[in-house]
Each structure stands twice: as structure tokens, then as C-alpha cells.
GROMACS .gro file of C-alpha atoms in nm:
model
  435
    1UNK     CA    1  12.994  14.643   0.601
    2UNK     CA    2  13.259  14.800   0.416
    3UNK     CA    3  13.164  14.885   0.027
    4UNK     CA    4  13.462  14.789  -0.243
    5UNK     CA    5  13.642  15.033  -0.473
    6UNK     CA    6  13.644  14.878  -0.837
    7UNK     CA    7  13.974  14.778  -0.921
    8UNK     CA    8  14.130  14.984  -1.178
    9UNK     CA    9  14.294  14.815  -1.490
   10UNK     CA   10  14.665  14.761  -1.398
   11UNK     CA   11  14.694  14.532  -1.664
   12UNK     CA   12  15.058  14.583  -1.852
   13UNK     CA   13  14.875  14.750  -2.136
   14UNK     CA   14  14.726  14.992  -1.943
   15UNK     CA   15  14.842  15.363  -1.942
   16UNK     CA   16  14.780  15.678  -1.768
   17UNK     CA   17  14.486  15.859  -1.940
   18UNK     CA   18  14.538  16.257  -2.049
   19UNK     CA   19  14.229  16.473  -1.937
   20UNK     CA   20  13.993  16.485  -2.257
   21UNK     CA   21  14.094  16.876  -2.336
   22UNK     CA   22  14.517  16.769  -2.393
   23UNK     CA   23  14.423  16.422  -2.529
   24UNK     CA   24  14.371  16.504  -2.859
   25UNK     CA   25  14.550  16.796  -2.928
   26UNK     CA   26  14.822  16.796  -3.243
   27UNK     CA   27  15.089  17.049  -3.360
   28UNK     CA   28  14.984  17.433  -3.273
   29UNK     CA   29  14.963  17.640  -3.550
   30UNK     CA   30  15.312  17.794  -3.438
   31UNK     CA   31  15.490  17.479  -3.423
   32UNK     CA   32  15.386  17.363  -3.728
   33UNK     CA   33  15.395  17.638  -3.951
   34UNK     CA   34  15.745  17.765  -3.823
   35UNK     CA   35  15.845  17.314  -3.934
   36UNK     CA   36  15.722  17.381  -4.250
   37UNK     CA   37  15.858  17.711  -4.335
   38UNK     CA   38  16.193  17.540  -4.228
   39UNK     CA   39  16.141  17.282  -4.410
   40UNK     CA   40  16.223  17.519  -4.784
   41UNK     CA   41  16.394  17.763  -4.576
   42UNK     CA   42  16.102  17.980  -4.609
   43UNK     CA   43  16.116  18.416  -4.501
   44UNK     CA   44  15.953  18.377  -4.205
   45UNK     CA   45  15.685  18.639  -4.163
   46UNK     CA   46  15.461  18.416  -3.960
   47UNK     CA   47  15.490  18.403  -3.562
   48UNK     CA   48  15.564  18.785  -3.450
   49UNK     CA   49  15.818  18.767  -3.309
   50UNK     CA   50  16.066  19.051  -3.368
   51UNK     CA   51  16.391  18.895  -3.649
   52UNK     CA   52  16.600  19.198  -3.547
   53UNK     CA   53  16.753  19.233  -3.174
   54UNK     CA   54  16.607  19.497  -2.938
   55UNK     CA   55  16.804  19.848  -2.913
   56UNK     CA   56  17.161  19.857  -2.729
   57UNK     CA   57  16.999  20.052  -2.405
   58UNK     CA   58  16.732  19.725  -2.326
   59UNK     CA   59  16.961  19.466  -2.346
   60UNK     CA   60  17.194  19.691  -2.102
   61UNK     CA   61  16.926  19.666  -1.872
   62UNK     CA   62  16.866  19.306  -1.864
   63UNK     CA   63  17.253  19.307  -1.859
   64UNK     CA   64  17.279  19.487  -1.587
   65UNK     CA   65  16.995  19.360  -1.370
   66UNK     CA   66  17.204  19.027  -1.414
   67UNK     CA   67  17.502  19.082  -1.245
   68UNK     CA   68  17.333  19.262  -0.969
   69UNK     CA   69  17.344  19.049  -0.683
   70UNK     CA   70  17.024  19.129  -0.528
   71UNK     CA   71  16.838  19.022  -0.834
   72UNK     CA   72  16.893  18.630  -0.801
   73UNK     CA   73  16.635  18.483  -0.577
   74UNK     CA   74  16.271  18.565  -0.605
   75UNK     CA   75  16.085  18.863  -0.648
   76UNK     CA   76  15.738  18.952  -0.439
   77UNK     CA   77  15.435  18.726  -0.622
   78UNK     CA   78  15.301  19.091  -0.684
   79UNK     CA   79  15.627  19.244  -0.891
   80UNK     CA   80  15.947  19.372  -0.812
   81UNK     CA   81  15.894  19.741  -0.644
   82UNK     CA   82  16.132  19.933  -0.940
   83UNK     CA   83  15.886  19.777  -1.193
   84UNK     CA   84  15.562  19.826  -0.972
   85UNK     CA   85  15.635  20.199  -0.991
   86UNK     CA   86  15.742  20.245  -1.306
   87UNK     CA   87  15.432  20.100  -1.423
   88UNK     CA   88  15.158  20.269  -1.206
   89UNK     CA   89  15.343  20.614  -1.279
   90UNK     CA   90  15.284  20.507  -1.678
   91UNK     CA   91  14.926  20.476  -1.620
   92UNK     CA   92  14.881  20.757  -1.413
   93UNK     CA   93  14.966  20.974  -1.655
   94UNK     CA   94  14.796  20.737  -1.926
   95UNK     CA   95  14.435  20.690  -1.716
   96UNK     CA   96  14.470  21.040  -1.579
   97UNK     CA   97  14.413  20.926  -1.194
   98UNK     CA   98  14.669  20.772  -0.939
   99UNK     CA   99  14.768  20.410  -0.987
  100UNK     CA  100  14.882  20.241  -0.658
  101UNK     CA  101  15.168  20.048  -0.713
  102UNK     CA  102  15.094  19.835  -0.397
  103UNK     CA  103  14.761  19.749  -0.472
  104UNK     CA  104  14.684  19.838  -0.804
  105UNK     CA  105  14.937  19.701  -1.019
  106UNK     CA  106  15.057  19.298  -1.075
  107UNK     CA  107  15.364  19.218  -1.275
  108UNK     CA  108  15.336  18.851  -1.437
  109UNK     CA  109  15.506  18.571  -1.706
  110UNK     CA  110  15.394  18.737  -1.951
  111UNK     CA  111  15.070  18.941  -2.016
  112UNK     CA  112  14.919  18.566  -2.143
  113UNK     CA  113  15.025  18.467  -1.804
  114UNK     CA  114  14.812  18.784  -1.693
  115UNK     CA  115  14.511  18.695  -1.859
  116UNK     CA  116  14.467  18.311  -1.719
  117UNK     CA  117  14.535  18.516  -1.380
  118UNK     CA  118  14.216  18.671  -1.420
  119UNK     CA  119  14.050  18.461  -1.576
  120UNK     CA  120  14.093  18.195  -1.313
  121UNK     CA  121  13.990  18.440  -1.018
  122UNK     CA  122  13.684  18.528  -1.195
  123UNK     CA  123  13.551  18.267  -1.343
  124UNK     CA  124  13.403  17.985  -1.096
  125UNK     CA  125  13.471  17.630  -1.196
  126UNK     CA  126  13.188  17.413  -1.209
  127UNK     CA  127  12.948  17.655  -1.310
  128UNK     CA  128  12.979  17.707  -1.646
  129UNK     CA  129  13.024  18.089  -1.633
  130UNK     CA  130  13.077  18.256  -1.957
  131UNK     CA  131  13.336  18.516  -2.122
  132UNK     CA  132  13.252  18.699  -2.433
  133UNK     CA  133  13.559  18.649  -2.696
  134UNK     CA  134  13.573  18.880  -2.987
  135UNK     CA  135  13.678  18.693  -3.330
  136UNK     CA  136  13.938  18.728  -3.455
  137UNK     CA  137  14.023  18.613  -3.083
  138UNK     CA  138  14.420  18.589  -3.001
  139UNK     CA  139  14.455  18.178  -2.989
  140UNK     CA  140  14.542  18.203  -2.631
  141UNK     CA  141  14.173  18.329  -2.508
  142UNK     CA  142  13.962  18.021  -2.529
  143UNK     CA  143  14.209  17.795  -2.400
  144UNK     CA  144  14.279  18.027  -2.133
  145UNK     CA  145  13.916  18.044  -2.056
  146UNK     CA  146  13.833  17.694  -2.049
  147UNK     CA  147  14.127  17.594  -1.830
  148UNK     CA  148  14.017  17.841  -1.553
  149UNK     CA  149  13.664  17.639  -1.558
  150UNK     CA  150  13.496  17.912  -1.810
  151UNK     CA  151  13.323  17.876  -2.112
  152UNK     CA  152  13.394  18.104  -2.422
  153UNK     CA  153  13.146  18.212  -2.629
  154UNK     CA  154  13.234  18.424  -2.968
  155UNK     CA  155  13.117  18.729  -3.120
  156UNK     CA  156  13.324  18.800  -3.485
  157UNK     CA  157  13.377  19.133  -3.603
  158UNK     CA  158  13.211  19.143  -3.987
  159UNK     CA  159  13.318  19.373  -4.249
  160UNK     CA  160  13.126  19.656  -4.303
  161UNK     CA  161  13.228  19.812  -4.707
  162UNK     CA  162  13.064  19.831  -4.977
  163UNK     CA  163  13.404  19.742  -5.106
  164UNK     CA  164  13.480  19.364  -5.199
  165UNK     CA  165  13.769  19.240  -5.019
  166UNK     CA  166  13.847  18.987  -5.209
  167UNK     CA  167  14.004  19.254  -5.501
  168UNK     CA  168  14.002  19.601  -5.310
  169UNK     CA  169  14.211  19.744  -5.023
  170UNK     CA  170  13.998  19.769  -4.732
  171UNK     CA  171  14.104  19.966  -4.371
  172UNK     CA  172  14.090  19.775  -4.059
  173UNK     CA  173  13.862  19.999  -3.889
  174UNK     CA  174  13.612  19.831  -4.198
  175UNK     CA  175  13.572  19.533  -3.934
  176UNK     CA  176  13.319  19.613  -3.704
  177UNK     CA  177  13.082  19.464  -3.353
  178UNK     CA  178  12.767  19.460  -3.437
  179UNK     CA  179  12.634  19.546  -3.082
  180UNK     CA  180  12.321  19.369  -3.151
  181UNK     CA  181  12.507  19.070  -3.180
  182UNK     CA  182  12.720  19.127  -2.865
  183UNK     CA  183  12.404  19.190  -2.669
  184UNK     CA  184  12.222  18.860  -2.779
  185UNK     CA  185  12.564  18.637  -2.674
  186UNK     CA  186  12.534  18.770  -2.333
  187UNK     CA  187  12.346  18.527  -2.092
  188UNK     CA  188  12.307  18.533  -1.678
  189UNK     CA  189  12.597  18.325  -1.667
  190UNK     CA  190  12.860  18.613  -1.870
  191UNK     CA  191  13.115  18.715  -1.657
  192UNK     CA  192  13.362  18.835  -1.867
  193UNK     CA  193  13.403  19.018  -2.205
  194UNK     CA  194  13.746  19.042  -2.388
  195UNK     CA  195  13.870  19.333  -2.572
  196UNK     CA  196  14.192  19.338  -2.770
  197UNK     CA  197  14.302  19.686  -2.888
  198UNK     CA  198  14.486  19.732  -3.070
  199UNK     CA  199  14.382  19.380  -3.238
  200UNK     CA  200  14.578  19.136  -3.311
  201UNK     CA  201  14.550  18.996  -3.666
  202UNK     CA  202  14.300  19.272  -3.815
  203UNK     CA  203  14.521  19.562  -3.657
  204UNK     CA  204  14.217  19.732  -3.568
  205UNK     CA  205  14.212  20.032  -3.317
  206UNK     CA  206  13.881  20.067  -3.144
  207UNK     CA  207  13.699  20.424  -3.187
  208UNK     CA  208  13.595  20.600  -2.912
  209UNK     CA  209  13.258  20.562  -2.979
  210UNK     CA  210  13.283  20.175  -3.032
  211UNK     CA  211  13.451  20.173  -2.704
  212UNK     CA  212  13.130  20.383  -2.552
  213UNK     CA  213  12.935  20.119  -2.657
  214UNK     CA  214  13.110  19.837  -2.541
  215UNK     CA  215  13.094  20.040  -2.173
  216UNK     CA  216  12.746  20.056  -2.205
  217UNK     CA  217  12.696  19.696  -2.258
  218UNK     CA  218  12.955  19.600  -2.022
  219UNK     CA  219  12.828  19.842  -1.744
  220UNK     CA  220  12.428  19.768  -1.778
  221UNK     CA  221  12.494  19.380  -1.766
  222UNK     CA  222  12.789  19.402  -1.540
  223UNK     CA  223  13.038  19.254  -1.697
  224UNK     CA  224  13.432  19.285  -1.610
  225UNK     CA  225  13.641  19.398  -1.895
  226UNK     CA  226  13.940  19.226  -1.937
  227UNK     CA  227  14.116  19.423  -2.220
  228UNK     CA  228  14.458  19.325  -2.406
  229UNK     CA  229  14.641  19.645  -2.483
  230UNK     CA  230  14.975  19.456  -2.562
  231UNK     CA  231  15.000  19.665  -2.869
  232UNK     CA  232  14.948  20.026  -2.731
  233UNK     CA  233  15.236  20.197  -2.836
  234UNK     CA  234  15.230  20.016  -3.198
  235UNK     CA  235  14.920  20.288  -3.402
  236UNK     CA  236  14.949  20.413  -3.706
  237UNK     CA  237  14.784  20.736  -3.670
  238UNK     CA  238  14.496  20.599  -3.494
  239UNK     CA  239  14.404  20.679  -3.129
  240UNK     CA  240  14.465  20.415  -2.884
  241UNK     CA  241  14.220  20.475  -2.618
  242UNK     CA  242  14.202  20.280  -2.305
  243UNK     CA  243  13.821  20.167  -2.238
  244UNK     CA  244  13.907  20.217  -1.880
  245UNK     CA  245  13.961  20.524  -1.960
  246UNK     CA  246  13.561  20.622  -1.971
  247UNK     CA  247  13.337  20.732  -1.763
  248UNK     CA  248  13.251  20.411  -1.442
  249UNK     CA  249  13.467  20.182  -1.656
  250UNK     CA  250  13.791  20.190  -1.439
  251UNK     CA  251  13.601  19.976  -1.147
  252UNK     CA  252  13.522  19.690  -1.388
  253UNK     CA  253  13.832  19.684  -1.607
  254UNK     CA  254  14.149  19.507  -1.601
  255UNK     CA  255  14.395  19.588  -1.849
  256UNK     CA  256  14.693  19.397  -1.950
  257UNK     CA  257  15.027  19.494  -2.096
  258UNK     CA  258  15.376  19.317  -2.236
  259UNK     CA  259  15.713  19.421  -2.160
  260UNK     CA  260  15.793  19.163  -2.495
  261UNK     CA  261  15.563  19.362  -2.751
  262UNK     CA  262  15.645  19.723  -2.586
  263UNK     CA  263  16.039  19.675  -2.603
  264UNK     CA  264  16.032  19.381  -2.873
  265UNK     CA  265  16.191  19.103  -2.626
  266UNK     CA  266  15.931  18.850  -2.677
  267UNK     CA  267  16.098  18.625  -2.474
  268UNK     CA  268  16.179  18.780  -2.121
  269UNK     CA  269  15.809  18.728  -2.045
  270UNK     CA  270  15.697  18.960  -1.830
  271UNK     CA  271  15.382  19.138  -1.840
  272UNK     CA  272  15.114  19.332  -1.591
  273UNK     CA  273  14.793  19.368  -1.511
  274UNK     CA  274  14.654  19.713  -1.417
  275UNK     CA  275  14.320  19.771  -1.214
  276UNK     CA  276  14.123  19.877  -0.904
  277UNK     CA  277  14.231  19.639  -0.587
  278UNK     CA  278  13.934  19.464  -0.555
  279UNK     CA  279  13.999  19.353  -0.951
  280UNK     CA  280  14.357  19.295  -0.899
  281UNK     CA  281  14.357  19.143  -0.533
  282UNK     CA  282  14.189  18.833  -0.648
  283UNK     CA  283  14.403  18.845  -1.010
  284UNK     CA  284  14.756  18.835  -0.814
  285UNK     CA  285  14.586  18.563  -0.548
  286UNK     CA  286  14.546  18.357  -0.868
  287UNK     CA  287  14.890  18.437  -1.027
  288UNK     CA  288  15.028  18.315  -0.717
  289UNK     CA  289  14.926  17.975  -0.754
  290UNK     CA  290  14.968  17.960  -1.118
  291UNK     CA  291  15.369  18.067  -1.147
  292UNK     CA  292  15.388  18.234  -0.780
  293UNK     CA  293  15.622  18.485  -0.878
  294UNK     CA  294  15.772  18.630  -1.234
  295UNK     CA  295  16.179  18.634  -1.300
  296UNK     CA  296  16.337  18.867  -1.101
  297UNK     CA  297  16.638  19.014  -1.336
  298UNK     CA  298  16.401  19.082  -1.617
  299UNK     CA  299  16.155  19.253  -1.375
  300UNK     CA  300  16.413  19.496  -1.336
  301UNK     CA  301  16.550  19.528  -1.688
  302UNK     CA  302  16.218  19.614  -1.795
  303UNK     CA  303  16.197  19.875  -1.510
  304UNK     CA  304  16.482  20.026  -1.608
  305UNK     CA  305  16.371  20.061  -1.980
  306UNK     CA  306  16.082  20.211  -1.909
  307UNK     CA  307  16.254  20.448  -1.743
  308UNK     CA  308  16.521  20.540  -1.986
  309UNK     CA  309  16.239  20.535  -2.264
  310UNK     CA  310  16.045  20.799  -2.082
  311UNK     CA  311  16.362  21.059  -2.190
  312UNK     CA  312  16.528  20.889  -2.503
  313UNK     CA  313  16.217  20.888  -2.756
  314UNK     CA  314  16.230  20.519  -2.743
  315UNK     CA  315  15.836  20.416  -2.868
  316UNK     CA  316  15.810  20.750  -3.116
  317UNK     CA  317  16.113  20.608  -3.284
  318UNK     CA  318  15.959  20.290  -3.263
  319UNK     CA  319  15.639  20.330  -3.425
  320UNK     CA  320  15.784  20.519  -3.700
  321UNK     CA  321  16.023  20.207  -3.792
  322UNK     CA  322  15.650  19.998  -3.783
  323UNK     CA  323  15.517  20.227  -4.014
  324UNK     CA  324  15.771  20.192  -4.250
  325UNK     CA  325  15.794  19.853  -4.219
  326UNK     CA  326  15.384  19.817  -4.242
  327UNK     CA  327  15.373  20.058  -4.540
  328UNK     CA  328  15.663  19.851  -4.732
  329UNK     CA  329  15.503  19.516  -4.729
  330UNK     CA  330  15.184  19.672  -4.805
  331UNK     CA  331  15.353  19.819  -5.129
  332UNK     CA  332  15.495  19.440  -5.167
  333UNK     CA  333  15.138  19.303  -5.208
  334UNK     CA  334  14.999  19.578  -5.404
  335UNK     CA  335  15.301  19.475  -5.680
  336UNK     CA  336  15.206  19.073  -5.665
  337UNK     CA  337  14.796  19.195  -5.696
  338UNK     CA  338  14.651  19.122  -5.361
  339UNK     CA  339  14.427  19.331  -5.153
  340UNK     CA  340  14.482  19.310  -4.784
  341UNK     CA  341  14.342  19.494  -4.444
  342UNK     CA  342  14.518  19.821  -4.374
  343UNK     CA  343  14.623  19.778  -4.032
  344UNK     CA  344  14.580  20.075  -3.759
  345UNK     CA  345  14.767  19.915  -3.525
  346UNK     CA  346  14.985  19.647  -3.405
  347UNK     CA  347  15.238  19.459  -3.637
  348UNK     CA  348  15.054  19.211  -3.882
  349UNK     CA  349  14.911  19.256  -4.209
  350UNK     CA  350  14.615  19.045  -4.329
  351UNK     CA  351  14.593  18.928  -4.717
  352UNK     CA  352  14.349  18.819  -4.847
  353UNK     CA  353  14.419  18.598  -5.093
  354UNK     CA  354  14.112  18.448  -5.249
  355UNK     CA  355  14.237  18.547  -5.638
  356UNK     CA  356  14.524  18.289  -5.550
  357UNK     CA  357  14.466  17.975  -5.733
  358UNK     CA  358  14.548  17.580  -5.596
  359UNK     CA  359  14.634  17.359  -5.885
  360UNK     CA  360  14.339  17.073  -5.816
  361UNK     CA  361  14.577  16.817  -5.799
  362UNK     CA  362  14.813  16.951  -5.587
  363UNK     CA  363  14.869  16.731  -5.271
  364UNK     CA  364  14.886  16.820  -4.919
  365UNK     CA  365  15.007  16.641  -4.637
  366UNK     CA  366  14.727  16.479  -4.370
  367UNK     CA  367  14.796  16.716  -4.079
  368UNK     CA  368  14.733  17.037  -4.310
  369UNK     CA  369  14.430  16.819  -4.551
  370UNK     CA  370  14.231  16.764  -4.192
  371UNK     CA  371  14.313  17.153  -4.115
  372UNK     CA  372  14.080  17.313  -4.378
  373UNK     CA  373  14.081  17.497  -4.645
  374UNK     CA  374  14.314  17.790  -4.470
  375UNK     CA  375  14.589  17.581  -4.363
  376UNK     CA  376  14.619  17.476  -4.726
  377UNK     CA  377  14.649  17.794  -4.875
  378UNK     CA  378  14.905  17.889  -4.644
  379UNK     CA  379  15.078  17.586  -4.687
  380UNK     CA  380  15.064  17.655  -5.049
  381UNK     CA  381  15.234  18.014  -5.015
  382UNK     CA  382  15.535  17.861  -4.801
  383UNK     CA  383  15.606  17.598  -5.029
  384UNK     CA  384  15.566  17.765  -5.346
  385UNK     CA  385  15.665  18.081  -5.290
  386UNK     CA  386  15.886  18.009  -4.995
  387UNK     CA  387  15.729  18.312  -4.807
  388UNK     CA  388  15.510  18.141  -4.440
  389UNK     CA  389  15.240  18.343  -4.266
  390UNK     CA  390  14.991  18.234  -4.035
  391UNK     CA  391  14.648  18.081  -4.114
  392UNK     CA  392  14.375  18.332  -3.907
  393UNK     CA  393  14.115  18.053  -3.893
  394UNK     CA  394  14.287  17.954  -3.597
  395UNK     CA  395  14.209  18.274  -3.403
  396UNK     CA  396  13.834  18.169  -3.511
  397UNK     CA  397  13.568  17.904  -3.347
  398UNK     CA  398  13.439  17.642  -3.606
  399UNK     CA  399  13.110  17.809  -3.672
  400UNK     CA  400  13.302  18.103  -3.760
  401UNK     CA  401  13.599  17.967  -3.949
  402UNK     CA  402  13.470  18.053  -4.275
  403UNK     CA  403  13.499  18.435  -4.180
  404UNK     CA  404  13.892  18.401  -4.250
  405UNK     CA  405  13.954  18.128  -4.514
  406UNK     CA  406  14.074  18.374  -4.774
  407UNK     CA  407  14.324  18.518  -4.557
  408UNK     CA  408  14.674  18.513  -4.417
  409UNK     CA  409  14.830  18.668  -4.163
  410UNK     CA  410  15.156  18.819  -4.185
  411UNK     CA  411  15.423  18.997  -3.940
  412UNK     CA  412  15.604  19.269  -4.057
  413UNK     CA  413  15.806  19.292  -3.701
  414UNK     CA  414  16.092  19.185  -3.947
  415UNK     CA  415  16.421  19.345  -4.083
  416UNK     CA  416  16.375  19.523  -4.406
  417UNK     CA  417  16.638  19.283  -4.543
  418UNK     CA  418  16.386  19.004  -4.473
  419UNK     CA  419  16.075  19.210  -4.657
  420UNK     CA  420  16.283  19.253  -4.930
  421UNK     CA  421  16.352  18.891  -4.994
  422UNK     CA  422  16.007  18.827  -4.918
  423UNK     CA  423  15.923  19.098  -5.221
  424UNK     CA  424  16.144  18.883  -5.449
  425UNK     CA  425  15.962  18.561  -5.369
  426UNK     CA  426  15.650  18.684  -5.398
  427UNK     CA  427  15.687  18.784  -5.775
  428UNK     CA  428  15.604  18.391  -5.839
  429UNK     CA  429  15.269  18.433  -5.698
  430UNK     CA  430  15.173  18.644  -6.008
  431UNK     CA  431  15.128  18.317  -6.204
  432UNK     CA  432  14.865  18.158  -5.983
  433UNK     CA  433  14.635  18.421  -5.975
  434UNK     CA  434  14.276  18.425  -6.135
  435UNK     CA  435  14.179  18.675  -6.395
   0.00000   0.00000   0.00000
């Protein structure tokens, strides 16, 4: 006796149903900040992405790898070999051991592209396993995680200063783990802890010692460390020290780099993944399924950057140019009044901008009202002062939201003409704020 399948409703108002985690979903914070800043023709200093184009001898190498006609059909799912090498003999040198370029390297679409890699080969769907996110978390992470069958759980950094940062400058190394609270978010079912370093918004560069300790964790609970360096060449007179770097941390870590923050080509989209084979095997078996393979030209543009940037000072020029850029739109704020986070590293600036104050009846539309309290005052700054960042709640879960409601988040991977406007803009702030 054969048993029925309920009939489905194929009635004409029927329609295909989204899975629950896309159903609901409205503007990203990208999307609809970079609409609104449009919208008054606002100095964009939100998304980082670079305003200025990348020096001559990059774009020769994309150029070149173009019209190459061996660079047209695809690559190897594990990387093209030029790049392969080329990255393994970086972090040779960098980690101080040999790097196999056939086993221990993976070039991907980008190092976001990197990260669901490995987070899909490591965490097992259907059983709820768990990766340790570190707030503020990139926005990427937690979908990232969930999509690969994980489940995030979040441990914020906390200021540490007797200083109030609400009126005083404070330094980004101010924000700190507290290890106890690491500790008590790890369960049986933790797989994974993320670590971005430099960090992206606070533009904090973890110590030594704060990287110890992470190991220590990560090593008596045995954890795989899945660390974002995206931003390693971008310090300001900080250290950047690779965790896998330390003593029995190299077997459990996988670290992940950008060709688009490195060489300021944000969209070529290729990135890597570095790491024992056993780490990476399973990361490029994943990859393979996800994209299968990354663009071939770019693959070897990129390879031959990094090689010409090895001889032509390439990232010391570069981080100077940062620094000057950082330390200008630092002196912008303290002219307007506003205290912000002394970044270490990477290329954003966070304000905090709690003396600013909202005229009560000032209206905002219904996709920034049911946003929160951030998204308003950024909304605010674009449309008053014509000047858009990015509202850092969204690198936050909900219970920790409130950590970041006073700030803003903003790039200075801009041209100095475009910081100086800003600084003109920004004068009108002076009006709003609170004695």
C-alpha cells in the first residue's frame, strides 16, 4: 500500500519560498549608506575602498597578465603556480620556516572567499558547532559562519582607560579581550576562534602578549585559529605579529590575506589562505566547490606585484601615505571637537560622536528609524554635514550593539583632496554639539 505525498499549494498565488536566513534580509549597510551619501552628493569616507587608483607598476601587471594568451582559461582550484610561489616565499621569510607552495598555500576570490573556505571544511553542518567571533567582528564573519552550518558566538573587546571616550582621545590598543570572558564563551562544541589583526574598525594591532594568550586558550581547548591579517602591511608603528608565528600555533592556524587591501585593488578579488596541509587540504577541497577556481589574469598580476614590490619599496611607501592620511583626518576631528580611537593599524578611524546633538524632531526615514540609534546618527552626519561613514553597530550582535552607538566609522583610504573637503564640511558640525 503505497503512502501519498501531500500535495503542495500550486495554487496561482503561490510562490517559491526563500530559506528563512535570505527571507528577510533588507539593504546592507554598504548599499544603503553609499544611496544615501549619493543622495546629497556626500564625501564618501564610508566603504574602504581606495578613491585614488593603484600605482602605474600594478595595473601593468594586470595589464599585462591580460594579453597573455595563456592566462584565459582557468587556473588550478589551488592558485596559479607564479602566485603560489610568490606567496609561500612571503611567508617564509614572514613565519621564519618553509611554506610549500603545493600544499601549503590556496589562492581564492578574495580573502572573504577564503574565510567561508574554511569555515565550511571545519565546521560540520547539523551539529551546531561553534566559532568564537571577536566584536567588533568584520560583517562578513557571522554570515559566513552560519552559512557553512556554524554557529557564532561573540566576545567584544571593552575599553580599558580611565579616560572617557566620549570627550578624550583614546589609542586603539585601549580596547582589550578580557580572557576571562573568552574562556567562559568556549563550549565542547567551539571549533573555531577568529582573530582579525590588524582590526578592522578599531585599528587595533594585537600585542604579543595578547596574542600569547589567545595561543594558550586556543591550544589548551584546541581550537583552530582562523586569523584575518588583510591589513598586515597597513601599522602605524605598531608590530604586526602573526599568532602563527608562536610557539605550537602554526599546526592550528590558518591565516588569510588580500591581494585588494595589500595593493589597494579592492576589486580583482583575490586572496589566500596560508597553513599546514592538513589545515589547508580540507580549506581548498571546500573552495573548490564554492567558486572552484579564482580568475586567472589577476592571479598573475598580483604575482607579478608582489614581485616587483619586493625591490621597489612598494608597502614602506605605502604605509607612510596611510599615516599621513590617518594623522590628517585625525587633526580634522580634533578642529570640529570630537574624540576618536587612534588607530594602530589598518585604514579607518572611529569617532565617537556622543557630544553630537539630534534636533528631537528631526525625522528619519523607516529603513534607518527600525535601524537604531547608530544608523541615525550616521544618517544625520551625511545629510547634514554631507560627510557618510559607516555605522559600527553592524559589525556588533544585538546584545552587544550598545558597545558602538556613539560611534562612526570612517575610511581614510581616500585622496587628500577628498579629506580636505571633508574638513570643510565638517566645520557645520560645530553647531550641534553639546556643551
Amino acid at each position: 500500500m503505497s503512502s501519498k505525498v501531500p500535495a503542495r499549494n500550486t495554487s496561482s498565488s503561490a510562490r517559491p519560498r526563500p530559506a528563512p536566513m535570505y527571507s528577510s534580509t533588507g539593504l546592507d549597510v554598504w548599499t544603503m549608506m553609499n544611496q544615501v551619501s549619493a543622495s546629497v552628493d556626500a564625501v564618501n569616507l564610508g566603504q574602504g575602498y581606495m578613491s585614488f587608483p593603484p600605482r602605474d607598476f600594478i595595473k601593468r601587471a594586470a595589464q599585462d597578465a591580460f594579453v597573455e594568451d595563456t592566462h584565459n582559461q582557468y587556473a588550478p582550484p589551488r592558485g596559479r603556480q607564479h602566485l603560489l610561489d610568490q606567496i609561500a616565499s612571503r611567508f617564509s621569510q614572514k613565519f621564519g620556516r618553509p611554506i610549500d607552495s603545493s600544499s601549503e598555500v590556496s589562492i581564492h576570490a578574495g580573502a572573504n572567499e577564503a574565510l567561508l573556505s574554511v569555515f565550511t571544511a571545519f565546521l560540520e553542518v547539523g551539529q551546531n558547532q561553534e566559532a568564537i567571533l571577536i566584536e567588533p567582528a568584520f560583517d562578513q564573519y557571522t554570515p559566513n559562519v552560519i552559512m557553512a552550518g556554524g554557529k557564532p558566538v561573540y566576545v567584544p573587546l571593552r575599553v580599558a582607560t580611565a579616560k572617557d571616550p566620549a570627550s578624550e582621545v583614546i589609542s586603539s590598543s585601549d580596547w582589550k579581550l578580557d580572557m576571562d570572558e573568552l574562556e567562559a564563551a568556549i563550549s565542547p562544541k567551539t571549533r573555531i576562534l577568529v582573530l582579525n589583526t590588524p582590526h578592522n574598525p578599531v585599528g587595533k594591532v594585537f600585542s604579543r602578549s595578547e596574542l600569547e594568550a589567545i595561543a594558550d586558550v586556543s591550544r589548551r581547548h584546541n581550537l583552530l585559529v582562523v586569523s584575518d591579517e588583510v591589513y598586515e602591511h597597513l601599522t602605524y608603528g605598531a608590530e604586526h605579529i602573526s599568532i602563527a608565528t608562536l610557539p605550537g600555533m602554526w599546526e592550528r592556524t590558518i591565516t588569510v590575506g588580500s591581494a585588494g587591501k595589500l595593493f589597494g585593488v579592492t576589486g580583482w578579488r583575490v586572496g589566500w589562505a596560508v597553513g599546514p596541509q592538513d589545515l589547508i587540504q580540507p580549506t581548498l577541497a571546500a573552495h573548490t566547490r564554492i567558486v572552484f577556481t579564482t580568475n586567472t589574469p589577476l592571479q598573475e598580476g598580483v604575482a607579478s606585484a608582489f614581485k616587483q614590490a619586493a625591490s621597489n619599496g612598494f608597502f614602506d611607501s605605502q604605509r607612510e601615505e596611510y599615516q599621513q592620511r590617518r594623522n590628517r583626518l585625525m587633526e580634522i576631528f580634533d578642529d570640529v571637537g570630537l574624540p576618536y580611537v587612534v588607530p594602530d593599524g589598518a585604514y579607518y578611524l572611529l569617532v565617537n560622536a556622543a557630544a553630537i546633538k539630534i534636533p528631537d524632531t528631526y525625522e528619519f526615514p523607516p529603513f534607518i528609524e527600525q535601524r537604531g540609534p547608530n544608523f541615525k546618527l550616521v544618517y544625520f552626519f551625511i545629510k547634514e554635514f554631507g560627510v557618510s561613514g559607516i555605522p559600527p553597530t553592524e559589525f556588533y550582535s544585538d546584545e552587544h550593539k550598545p558597545l558602538a552607538n556613539d560611534y562612526i566609522r570612517f575610511a581614510f583610504c581616500k585622496t587628500d583632496q577628498g579629506l580636505e573637503d571633508a574638513s570643510k564640511r565638517l566645520q557645520k558640525l560645530k553647531q550641534y554639539l553639546q556643551s
